[in-house]
Coordinates of C-alpha atoms in Angstrom, one line a residue:
M486 CA 43.1 98.2 179.2
T487 CA 44.6 96.2 176.2
Q488 CA 44.1 95.8 172.4
L489 CA 42.7 92.2 171.6
D490 CA 45.0 89.4 170.1
V491 CA 43.3 87.4 167.5
R492 CA 45.1 84.4 167.4
P493 CA 43.1 81.7 169.0
Q494 CA 46.0 79.2 169.7
V495 CA 47.7 81.8 172.3
A496 CA 46.1 81.4 175.7
D497 CA 46.5 84.8 177.1
T498 CA 44.4 86.4 174.1
V499 CA 40.7 87.1 173.3
I500 CA 39.5 86.8 169.6
G501 CA 38.4 90.3 168.2
A502 CA 36.2 90.4 165.0
A503 CA 38.2 92.9 163.4
E504 CA 41.4 90.8 163.3
G505 CA 39.7 87.7 163.1
D506 CA 41.4 87.0 159.8
V507 CA 44.8 87.0 160.9
R508 CA 46.3 83.7 160.8
G509 CA 48.7 81.7 163.0
K510 CA 51.8 80.4 160.9
G511 CA 52.8 77.5 163.3
L512 CA 56.2 79.1 164.5
G513 CA 57.6 78.2 167.9
K514 CA 55.9 79.9 170.6
G515 CA 57.7 81.3 173.6
S516 CA 61.0 80.8 172.0
V517 CA 62.4 84.0 173.0
G518 CA 62.1 86.6 176.1
L519 CA 62.7 90.2 176.3
V520 CA 66.6 90.1 176.6
G521 CA 66.9 87.6 173.6
S522 CA 64.3 90.0 171.7
A523 CA 66.6 93.0 172.4
V524 CA 69.8 91.3 171.6
I525 CA 68.1 90.2 167.8
G526 CA 67.6 93.7 167.3
I527 CA 71.1 95.1 168.3
S528 CA 72.7 92.0 166.5
T529 CA 70.5 92.7 163.2
V530 CA 71.6 96.4 163.2
A531 CA 75.4 95.4 163.7
P532 CA 76.9 98.4 165.5
V533 CA 80.4 97.9 165.2
Y534 CA 80.1 97.2 161.5
C535 CA 77.9 100.4 161.3
L536 CA 80.3 102.6 162.9
T537 CA 83.5 101.4 161.0
S538 CA 81.8 102.0 157.6
T539 CA 80.1 105.2 158.4
L540 CA 81.8 107.0 161.3
G541 CA 84.0 108.4 158.9
S542 CA 81.9 109.2 156.1
T543 CA 79.3 111.1 158.6
A544 CA 82.3 112.9 159.8
G545 CA 83.4 113.9 156.1
E546 CA 79.9 115.2 155.6
V547 CA 79.0 117.3 159.0
G548 CA 82.4 117.7 160.7
L549 CA 82.4 118.3 164.5
Q550 CA 78.7 117.9 164.7
M551 CA 78.8 114.2 163.9
P552 CA 77.5 113.3 167.1
A553 CA 74.5 115.7 166.9
V554 CA 73.6 114.0 163.5
F555 CA 73.7 110.6 165.3
L556 CA 71.1 111.9 167.7
A557 CA 69.1 113.6 164.7
G558 CA 68.9 109.9 163.1
F559 CA 67.9 108.5 166.1
L560 CA 64.7 110.9 166.4
P561 CA 62.7 109.6 163.2
M562 CA 63.6 106.0 164.2
L563 CA 62.2 106.2 167.7
L564 CA 59.0 107.8 166.3
V565 CA 58.5 105.0 164.1
A566 CA 59.6 102.5 166.8
F567 CA 56.4 103.8 168.9
A568 CA 54.3 102.9 165.8
Y569 CA 55.7 99.5 165.4
R570 CA 54.9 98.8 169.1
E571 CA 51.4 100.2 169.1
L572 CA 50.7 98.1 166.0
N573 CA 52.1 95.1 167.5
K574 CA 50.0 95.0 170.5
A575 CA 46.9 95.3 168.2
V576 CA 48.1 93.0 165.8
P577 CA 51.2 90.6 166.7
D578 CA 51.8 88.9 163.3
C579 CA 55.1 88.2 161.9
G580 CA 54.4 90.0 158.6
T581 CA 54.9 93.1 160.7
S582 CA 55.0 96.2 158.1
F583 CA 53.3 94.1 155.4
T584 CA 50.5 92.7 157.6
W585 CA 49.9 96.1 159.3
T586 CA 49.9 98.3 156.1
V587 CA 47.4 95.9 154.4
K588 CA 45.2 96.1 157.2
A589 CA 45.2 100.2 157.1
F590 CA 45.6 100.7 153.6
G591 CA 44.7 97.8 151.7
P592 CA 46.3 94.6 149.8
R593 CA 48.3 96.5 147.2
V594 CA 50.2 99.1 149.4
G595 CA 50.6 96.4 151.9
W596 CA 52.1 94.4 149.1
M597 CA 54.5 96.9 148.2
C598 CA 55.3 97.8 151.6
G599 CA 56.5 93.9 152.0
W600 CA 58.3 94.1 149.0
G601 CA 60.3 97.2 150.2
L602 CA 61.4 95.1 153.3
V603 CA 62.3 92.1 151.6
I604 CA 64.1 93.5 148.7
A605 CA 66.2 96.0 151.3
T606 CA 66.9 92.9 153.3
I607 CA 68.2 90.8 150.2
I608 CA 70.4 94.0 149.7
V609 CA 71.8 94.1 153.2
L610 CA 72.7 90.4 153.6
S611 CA 74.7 90.9 150.4
N612 CA 76.3 93.5 151.5
L613 CA 77.1 92.0 155.2
A614 CA 78.3 88.7 153.7
G615 CA 80.7 90.8 151.8
V616 CA 82.0 92.7 154.5
A617 CA 82.4 89.6 156.7
T618 CA 84.2 88.1 153.9
S619 CA 86.4 91.0 153.5
Y620 CA 87.4 91.0 157.2
F621 CA 87.9 87.4 157.2
W622 CA 90.6 87.8 155.0
L623 CA 92.0 90.7 156.6
L624 CA 91.6 89.4 160.1
A625 CA 93.4 86.2 158.8
G626 CA 96.4 88.4 157.4
E627 CA 96.6 90.3 160.9
I628 CA 97.0 87.1 162.6
T629 CA 99.6 85.4 160.4
N630 CA 101.3 88.7 159.4
N631 CA 101.1 87.5 156.3
P632 CA 99.9 90.1 153.5
L633 CA 99.4 87.7 150.8
I634 CA 96.6 86.1 153.0
S635 CA 94.9 89.5 153.3
A636 CA 95.2 89.9 149.4
L637 CA 93.3 86.8 148.9
D638 CA 90.1 89.1 149.3
D639 CA 91.1 90.8 145.9
N640 CA 90.9 87.4 144.3
K641 CA 87.2 87.4 143.1
L642 CA 86.7 83.5 143.1
V643 CA 88.1 83.3 146.6
H644 CA 86.1 86.4 147.6
I645 CA 82.9 84.7 146.4
A646 CA 83.5 81.3 147.2
T647 CA 84.2 82.4 151.0
C648 CA 80.9 84.8 150.9
L649 CA 78.8 81.8 149.5
T650 CA 80.2 79.7 152.6
L651 CA 79.2 82.3 155.2
I652 CA 75.8 82.8 153.8
A653 CA 75.4 79.0 153.8
A654 CA 76.5 78.9 157.2
A655 CA 74.1 82.0 158.5
T656 CA 71.2 80.3 156.6
A657 CA 71.6 77.0 158.2
I658 CA 71.6 78.6 161.9
S659 CA 68.4 80.7 161.1
Y660 CA 66.9 77.5 159.7
R661 CA 67.4 75.5 162.9
G662 CA 65.5 78.1 164.9
M663 CA 65.2 80.9 167.4
T664 CA 66.6 78.5 169.9
A665 CA 70.0 78.3 167.8
T666 CA 70.1 81.9 166.8
K667 CA 69.6 83.2 170.3
G668 CA 72.8 81.1 171.6
V669 CA 74.7 82.4 168.8
Q670 CA 73.5 85.9 169.3
Y671 CA 74.4 86.1 172.8
A672 CA 78.0 85.3 172.1
L673 CA 78.7 87.7 169.1
V674 CA 76.8 90.5 170.6
G675 CA 78.5 90.4 173.9
L676 CA 81.9 90.5 172.3
Q677 CA 81.3 93.1 170.0
L678 CA 79.9 95.4 172.6
A679 CA 82.7 94.5 174.8
V680 CA 85.2 95.3 172.4
L681 CA 83.7 98.8 171.5
G682 CA 83.5 99.7 175.3
L683 CA 87.4 98.7 175.4
F684 CA 87.8 100.9 172.3
V685 CA 85.8 103.8 173.9
A686 CA 87.7 103.6 177.0
M687 CA 91.3 103.7 175.5
A688 CA 90.2 106.3 173.0
F689 CA 89.1 108.7 175.9
Q690 CA 92.4 107.6 177.6
K691 CA 94.3 108.6 174.3
A692 CA 92.4 112.0 174.1
S693 CA 93.2 112.9 177.7
A694 CA 96.9 112.2 177.2
G695 CA 97.0 114.3 174.0
S696 CA 98.5 111.2 172.1
F697 CA 97.4 112.6 168.6
D698 CA 98.1 115.9 167.3
T699 CA 94.5 116.1 165.6
G700 CA 93.2 115.6 168.6
L701 CA 90.2 117.8 170.2
D702 CA 88.9 119.0 173.5
F703 CA 85.2 117.8 174.2
S704 CA 82.4 120.7 173.4
W705 CA 78.9 120.7 174.0
Q706 CA 78.5 122.5 170.5
W707 CA 79.1 119.0 168.9
M708 CA 75.5 118.2 169.9
N709 CA 74.0 121.0 168.1
P710 CA 72.6 119.9 164.3
F711 CA 71.8 123.4 163.5
A712 CA 75.6 124.1 163.5
V713 CA 75.9 121.9 160.2
E714 CA 77.4 124.0 157.8
S715 CA 74.4 123.5 154.7
M716 CA 71.2 121.4 154.3
A717 CA 72.9 119.4 151.9
A718 CA 75.6 118.1 154.3
F719 CA 73.1 117.6 157.1
T720 CA 70.8 115.5 154.9
A721 CA 73.9 113.4 153.6
G722 CA 74.9 113.1 157.3
L723 CA 71.2 112.2 158.2
S724 CA 70.9 109.5 155.8
L725 CA 73.8 107.8 156.6
S726 CA 72.8 107.9 160.4
I727 CA 69.2 106.5 159.4
F728 CA 71.0 103.4 158.0
M729 CA 73.0 102.9 161.4
Y730 CA 69.9 102.5 163.3
W731 CA 68.0 100.3 160.4
G732 CA 67.3 96.7 161.4
W733 CA 66.0 97.3 164.9
D734 CA 62.3 96.2 163.8
A735 CA 63.7 92.4 163.8
C736 CA 62.6 92.4 167.4
L737 CA 58.7 92.7 165.8
A738 CA 59.6 89.9 163.3
T739 CA 59.9 87.4 166.1
N740 CA 56.7 88.3 167.8
E741 CA 54.8 85.2 167.1
E742 CA 57.9 83.4 168.6
T743 CA 58.4 85.7 171.6
T744 CA 57.1 85.3 175.3
G745 CA 54.3 88.0 175.7
S746 CA 53.9 88.4 171.9
A747 CA 51.7 91.5 172.3
K748 CA 54.3 93.7 174.5
T749 CA 57.7 92.1 174.7
P750 CA 58.7 93.0 171.3
G751 CA 57.5 96.5 171.4
R752 CA 60.0 96.8 174.6
A753 CA 62.6 94.9 173.1
S754 CA 62.9 97.5 170.1
L755 CA 63.1 100.5 172.5
I756 CA 66.1 98.7 174.4
A757 CA 67.7 98.1 171.4
M758 CA 67.3 101.5 170.2
V759 CA 68.9 103.0 173.6
V760 CA 71.8 100.6 173.5
L761 CA 72.4 101.4 169.8
V762 CA 72.2 105.5 170.3
G763 CA 74.3 105.2 173.6
S764 CA 77.0 103.2 171.6
Y765 CA 76.9 105.8 168.6
L766 CA 77.4 108.5 170.8
A767 CA 80.2 107.4 173.1
T768 CA 82.3 106.1 170.5
G769 CA 81.7 109.0 168.0
V770 CA 82.6 111.5 171.2
A771 CA 85.6 109.3 172.0
A772 CA 87.1 108.7 168.3
Q773 CA 86.7 112.5 167.8
M774 CA 88.2 113.6 170.9
A775 CA 91.2 111.3 170.4
V776 CA 91.6 112.0 166.6
G777 CA 89.7 114.7 165.4
S778 CA 87.3 114.7 162.6
G779 CA 89.7 116.3 159.9
A780 CA 90.6 115.0 156.6
D781 CA 94.5 114.6 157.5
G782 CA 96.2 111.7 159.2
L783 CA 94.1 109.8 161.8
G784 CA 91.0 112.3 161.7
L785 CA 87.7 110.6 161.0
G786 CA 87.2 112.7 157.5
N787 CA 90.1 111.4 156.0
P788 CA 88.9 109.8 152.7
E789 CA 91.5 107.4 152.5
T790 CA 90.2 105.5 155.7
S791 CA 86.9 107.0 156.1
D792 CA 85.3 104.0 154.8
N793 CA 87.0 101.7 157.2
V794 CA 87.7 103.8 160.3
F795 CA 88.4 100.8 162.7
A796 CA 91.0 99.3 160.5
A797 CA 93.0 102.6 160.4
L798 CA 92.3 103.4 164.3
A799 CA 92.7 99.8 165.9
G800 CA 96.4 99.8 166.2
P801 CA 97.2 103.6 167.3
V802 CA 94.3 103.7 169.8
M803 CA 94.2 99.9 171.0
G804 CA 98.1 98.8 170.3
P805 CA 99.1 95.9 167.9
L806 CA 97.7 93.1 170.3
L807 CA 94.5 94.4 171.6
G808 CA 94.0 96.0 168.0
I809 CA 93.4 92.8 166.5
L810 CA 90.1 92.4 168.8
L811 CA 88.8 95.2 166.9
F812 CA 88.9 93.5 163.7
V813 CA 87.4 90.1 165.4
A814 CA 84.7 92.4 166.7
V815 CA 83.7 93.9 163.2
L816 CA 84.0 90.2 161.7
A817 CA 81.7 89.0 164.7
S818 CA 79.2 92.2 164.1
A819 CA 78.7 91.6 160.2
T820 CA 78.5 87.6 160.8
A821 CA 75.9 88.0 163.6
S822 CA 73.8 90.4 161.6
L823 CA 74.0 88.5 158.6
Q824 CA 72.7 85.4 160.6
T825 CA 69.8 87.8 162.2
T826 CA 68.9 89.4 159.1
F827 CA 67.4 86.5 157.7
I828 CA 64.9 86.5 160.4
P829 CA 62.6 89.8 159.3
V830 CA 62.8 88.6 155.4
A831 CA 61.9 84.9 156.2
R832 CA 59.0 85.7 158.2
T833 CA 57.8 88.6 156.0
V834 CA 57.6 86.1 153.2
L835 CA 56.1 83.5 155.5
A836 CA 53.5 85.8 156.4
M837 CA 52.9 86.9 152.5
S838 CA 52.5 83.4 151.7
T839 CA 50.2 82.5 154.5
Y840 CA 47.7 85.3 153.2
E841 CA 47.9 84.2 149.6
A842 CA 50.1 87.3 148.6
L843 CA 52.9 84.9 147.3
P844 CA 52.9 81.1 146.3
S845 CA 51.7 78.9 149.1
S846 CA 55.0 76.7 148.9
Y847 CA 56.9 79.4 151.2
A848 CA 54.2 79.2 154.1
K849 CA 55.4 75.9 155.1
V850 CA 57.0 75.8 158.7
H851 CA 59.6 73.1 159.5
P852 CA 57.7 70.5 161.9
R853 CA 60.8 70.2 164.2
F854 CA 62.5 73.6 164.2
K855 CA 59.3 75.6 163.8
T856 CA 60.8 77.8 161.4
P857 CA 59.9 79.3 158.0
G858 CA 62.5 76.7 156.5
R859 CA 61.5 77.2 152.8
A860 CA 61.5 81.1 153.0
T861 CA 64.8 81.0 155.0
V862 CA 66.5 79.2 152.4
M863 CA 65.0 80.9 149.4
A864 CA 66.4 84.2 151.3
G865 CA 69.8 82.6 151.5
V866 CA 69.7 81.5 147.7
A867 CA 68.5 85.0 146.6
T868 CA 71.4 86.6 148.6
G869 CA 74.2 84.4 147.5
V870 CA 72.7 84.7 143.6
F871 CA 72.4 88.5 143.8
Y872 CA 75.7 89.3 145.6
T873 CA 77.6 86.7 142.9
V874 CA 76.0 88.3 139.9
M875 CA 76.6 92.0 141.1
T876 CA 80.2 91.1 142.1
L877 CA 80.8 89.7 138.7
V878 CA 79.2 92.1 136.7
S879 CA 80.4 95.4 138.2
E880 CA 81.7 96.5 141.5
N881 CA 80.3 99.7 140.5
V882 CA 76.8 98.1 140.1
L883 CA 77.2 96.5 143.7
T884 CA 78.2 99.9 145.3
D885 CA 75.2 102.0 143.8
T886 CA 73.0 98.9 144.9
I887 CA 74.0 99.6 148.5
F888 CA 73.6 103.2 148.0
A889 CA 70.1 102.7 146.7
L890 CA 69.4 100.7 150.3
G891 CA 68.2 104.0 152.2
L892 CA 65.5 104.6 149.4
M893 CA 63.9 101.1 150.4
I894 CA 64.6 101.9 154.2
C895 CA 62.7 105.0 154.4
F896 CA 59.7 103.8 151.9
Y897 CA 58.6 100.6 154.0
Y898 CA 59.5 102.6 157.6
S899 CA 57.6 105.9 156.4
L900 CA 54.5 103.5 155.2
T901 CA 54.3 101.5 158.3
A902 CA 54.3 104.5 160.8
F903 CA 51.4 106.1 158.3
A904 CA 49.7 103.1 158.8
C905 CA 49.8 103.0 162.4
A906 CA 48.0 106.4 162.7
W907 CA 45.4 105.5 159.9
Y908 CA 44.6 102.0 161.6
F909 CA 44.0 103.9 164.9
R910 CA 42.4 106.9 163.9
G911 CA 39.3 106.1 165.8
E912 CA 41.1 106.0 168.9
L913 CA 42.9 109.0 168.8
R914 CA 40.8 111.3 170.9
R915 CA 40.3 108.8 173.5
S916 CA 43.2 109.8 175.5
A917 CA 46.3 112.0 175.2
R918 CA 48.6 108.6 175.1
D919 CA 46.6 107.4 172.0
L920 CA 46.9 110.6 170.6
F921 CA 50.7 110.9 170.7
F922 CA 51.7 107.5 170.6
K923 CA 49.3 106.1 168.1
G924 CA 49.0 109.5 166.0
V925 CA 51.3 112.4 166.4
F926 CA 54.5 110.5 166.8
P927 CA 54.2 108.0 164.1
V928 CA 53.0 110.7 161.7
L929 CA 56.0 113.0 162.5
G930 CA 58.3 110.1 162.1
G931 CA 56.8 109.2 158.9
L932 CA 57.2 112.6 157.7
L933 CA 60.8 113.0 158.5
L934 CA 61.5 109.3 156.8
A935 CA 59.3 110.6 153.7
T936 CA 61.2 113.6 153.4
V937 CA 64.4 111.9 153.5
F938 CA 63.1 109.6 150.9
L939 CA 61.9 112.3 148.3
K940 CA 65.3 114.3 149.0
T941 CA 67.3 111.0 148.4
L942 CA 65.4 110.4 145.2
I943 CA 66.2 113.9 143.8
D944 CA 69.8 113.2 144.6
M945 CA 69.9 109.9 142.9
W946 CA 69.2 111.5 139.7
N947 CA 72.3 113.3 139.6
P948 CA 75.1 110.7 138.0
S949 CA 77.6 111.8 140.8
Y950 CA 75.6 110.2 143.5
G951 CA 77.3 106.9 144.2
S952 CA 79.8 105.3 142.0
G953 CA 79.2 108.0 139.4
S954 CA 78.1 105.9 136.9
T955 CA 75.1 106.7 134.3
V956 CA 72.3 104.9 132.7
L957 CA 71.1 107.4 129.6
G958 CA 72.5 110.1 131.4
V959 CA 70.6 109.4 134.7
G960 CA 72.4 108.1 137.8
S961 CA 72.6 104.6 138.1
V962 CA 71.8 104.7 141.8
F963 CA 68.4 106.2 140.9
V964 CA 67.9 103.7 137.9
I965 CA 68.6 100.9 140.5
G966 CA 66.4 102.1 143.4
V967 CA 63.5 103.3 141.2
G968 CA 64.0 100.0 139.1
L969 CA 63.7 97.6 142.2
L970 CA 60.7 99.3 143.3
A971 CA 59.0 99.2 139.7
L972 CA 60.2 95.4 139.6
G973 CA 57.8 95.1 142.5
L974 CA 55.1 96.5 141.1
V975 CA 55.4 93.9 138.0
I976 CA 55.6 91.1 140.2
M977 CA 52.8 92.4 142.3
F978 CA 50.5 92.6 139.1
V979 CA 51.6 89.2 138.1
T980 CA 50.8 87.7 141.5
E981 CA 47.4 89.5 141.3
R982 CA 46.7 87.6 138.3
R983 CA 47.6 84.0 140.2
S984 CA 45.8 85.0 143.6
P985 CA 43.2 87.1 143.2
A986 CA 41.7 86.6 146.4
F987 CA 44.4 88.5 148.5
F988 CA 44.2 91.5 146.1
R989 CA 40.2 91.4 146.5
G990 CA 40.7 91.7 150.3
Q991 CA 39.1 88.4 150.8
V992 CA 42.1 86.8 152.9
L993 CA 43.4 89.5 154.9
T994 CA 41.0 92.7 155.2
K995 CA 41.2 96.3 155.8
S996 CA 40.1 96.9 159.3
T997 CA 39.6 99.1 162.2
P998 CA 41.1 97.7 166.0
A999 CA 39.0 95.4 167.9
L1000 CA 36.9 96.2 170.8
V1001 CA 39.0 96.1 173.8
V1002 CA 38.8 94.2 177.2
E1003 CA 40.1 94.6 180.6
D1004 CA 43.3 92.2 181.4

């Protein structure tokens, strides 16, 4: 049995009454297959970038239980991935979380879910651009053996100019369509995974040789999340771990451009998740065995190097020549993710505009490239403006904005998970499979992420969270996180006055699944 796909222009589907208001967008059909979709998901997450920026921080929070926390962060993401897969089978729409939560909970909840995705992506894009810029100059300094070139990154004007150039290049590639995107991604993702595999192999070699005084013997106790010293440490580590998996849903954002749109994106997302958790566990265990997780020397928990672990370990583990490859891999990872992260935000804006939840001008698809051209350019401009303003205003504000990212991620992922269970509520008694994959697993994933959302919200109130800056005695991370969600509410109410039909449920309606038919 298969759920009905409502898009009349796709030959292998049948129109269902309940989803009859779902609209085609004019995107390029069949541009991406299973492997290409999985590669886009992996690229968006940027595993090498995530590892270098969070491996040390996670070890600093939970010590030797860092691999266990990686597994713990994988669990809610896997459960939510099941929700995405089931919703995509029923309604393969590039609006993903926005479209699905509208179908389940109505226009206002759906609009805010879409806003959460869009604003989270803009924050990540700006961060990725900044990291890619820093590694560009760091790599240039390593290659030339000239510290003055590396120091150019500290010049704000040079840094911003380089950052805006990278954003413009990534926007241009995304603008030209999925075929151009896919070709670039195969090269960049292949490079970063190959170098990461080489690092893991050499780290295991160093560990077996006892090359570093802080190295450790492997223990299965590292896989026990209950051995973390405190709940506060576990929650902090879990928040970092969840961030490391964020972005896999880019596979679903290309569903209208994927061969077999009802099934391929869901399968691709699960493949991406397996590759990610395998990469994280292998790297975490290898690095911990080689240098340990302590705060001394090369230990992963050393606060002086924890924010950029690979910069500290590249030479000692891989040697001066091969170590440069690790710098190249981090740059490739950030650059690849910068380019693919435009996919979900542009297609979400396209869908919201198509359904009259945003101005109609963003619903235009380029006649040649079959991409949401105006929405892609808008995302690029918004990213460039956001990063430039935040950098010029204060480095602390930029840092706190990134800390607030976890709030947005948990917000829209949990809403989508709950939407799955509610949307399919009439089918949960039909079979054990429906009960678990459409009900139990999504609800559990949603509850776990909602718990992290609430705990993070409480922690953000404390001024010590993030950079330590405050606004009227309240932590600036809290002000930024809640303020961005409140800004979404304001924009939504303004949009409602200009486009009442969508908010009355006259364009995209709440519904239950359509009748099913035999393949």
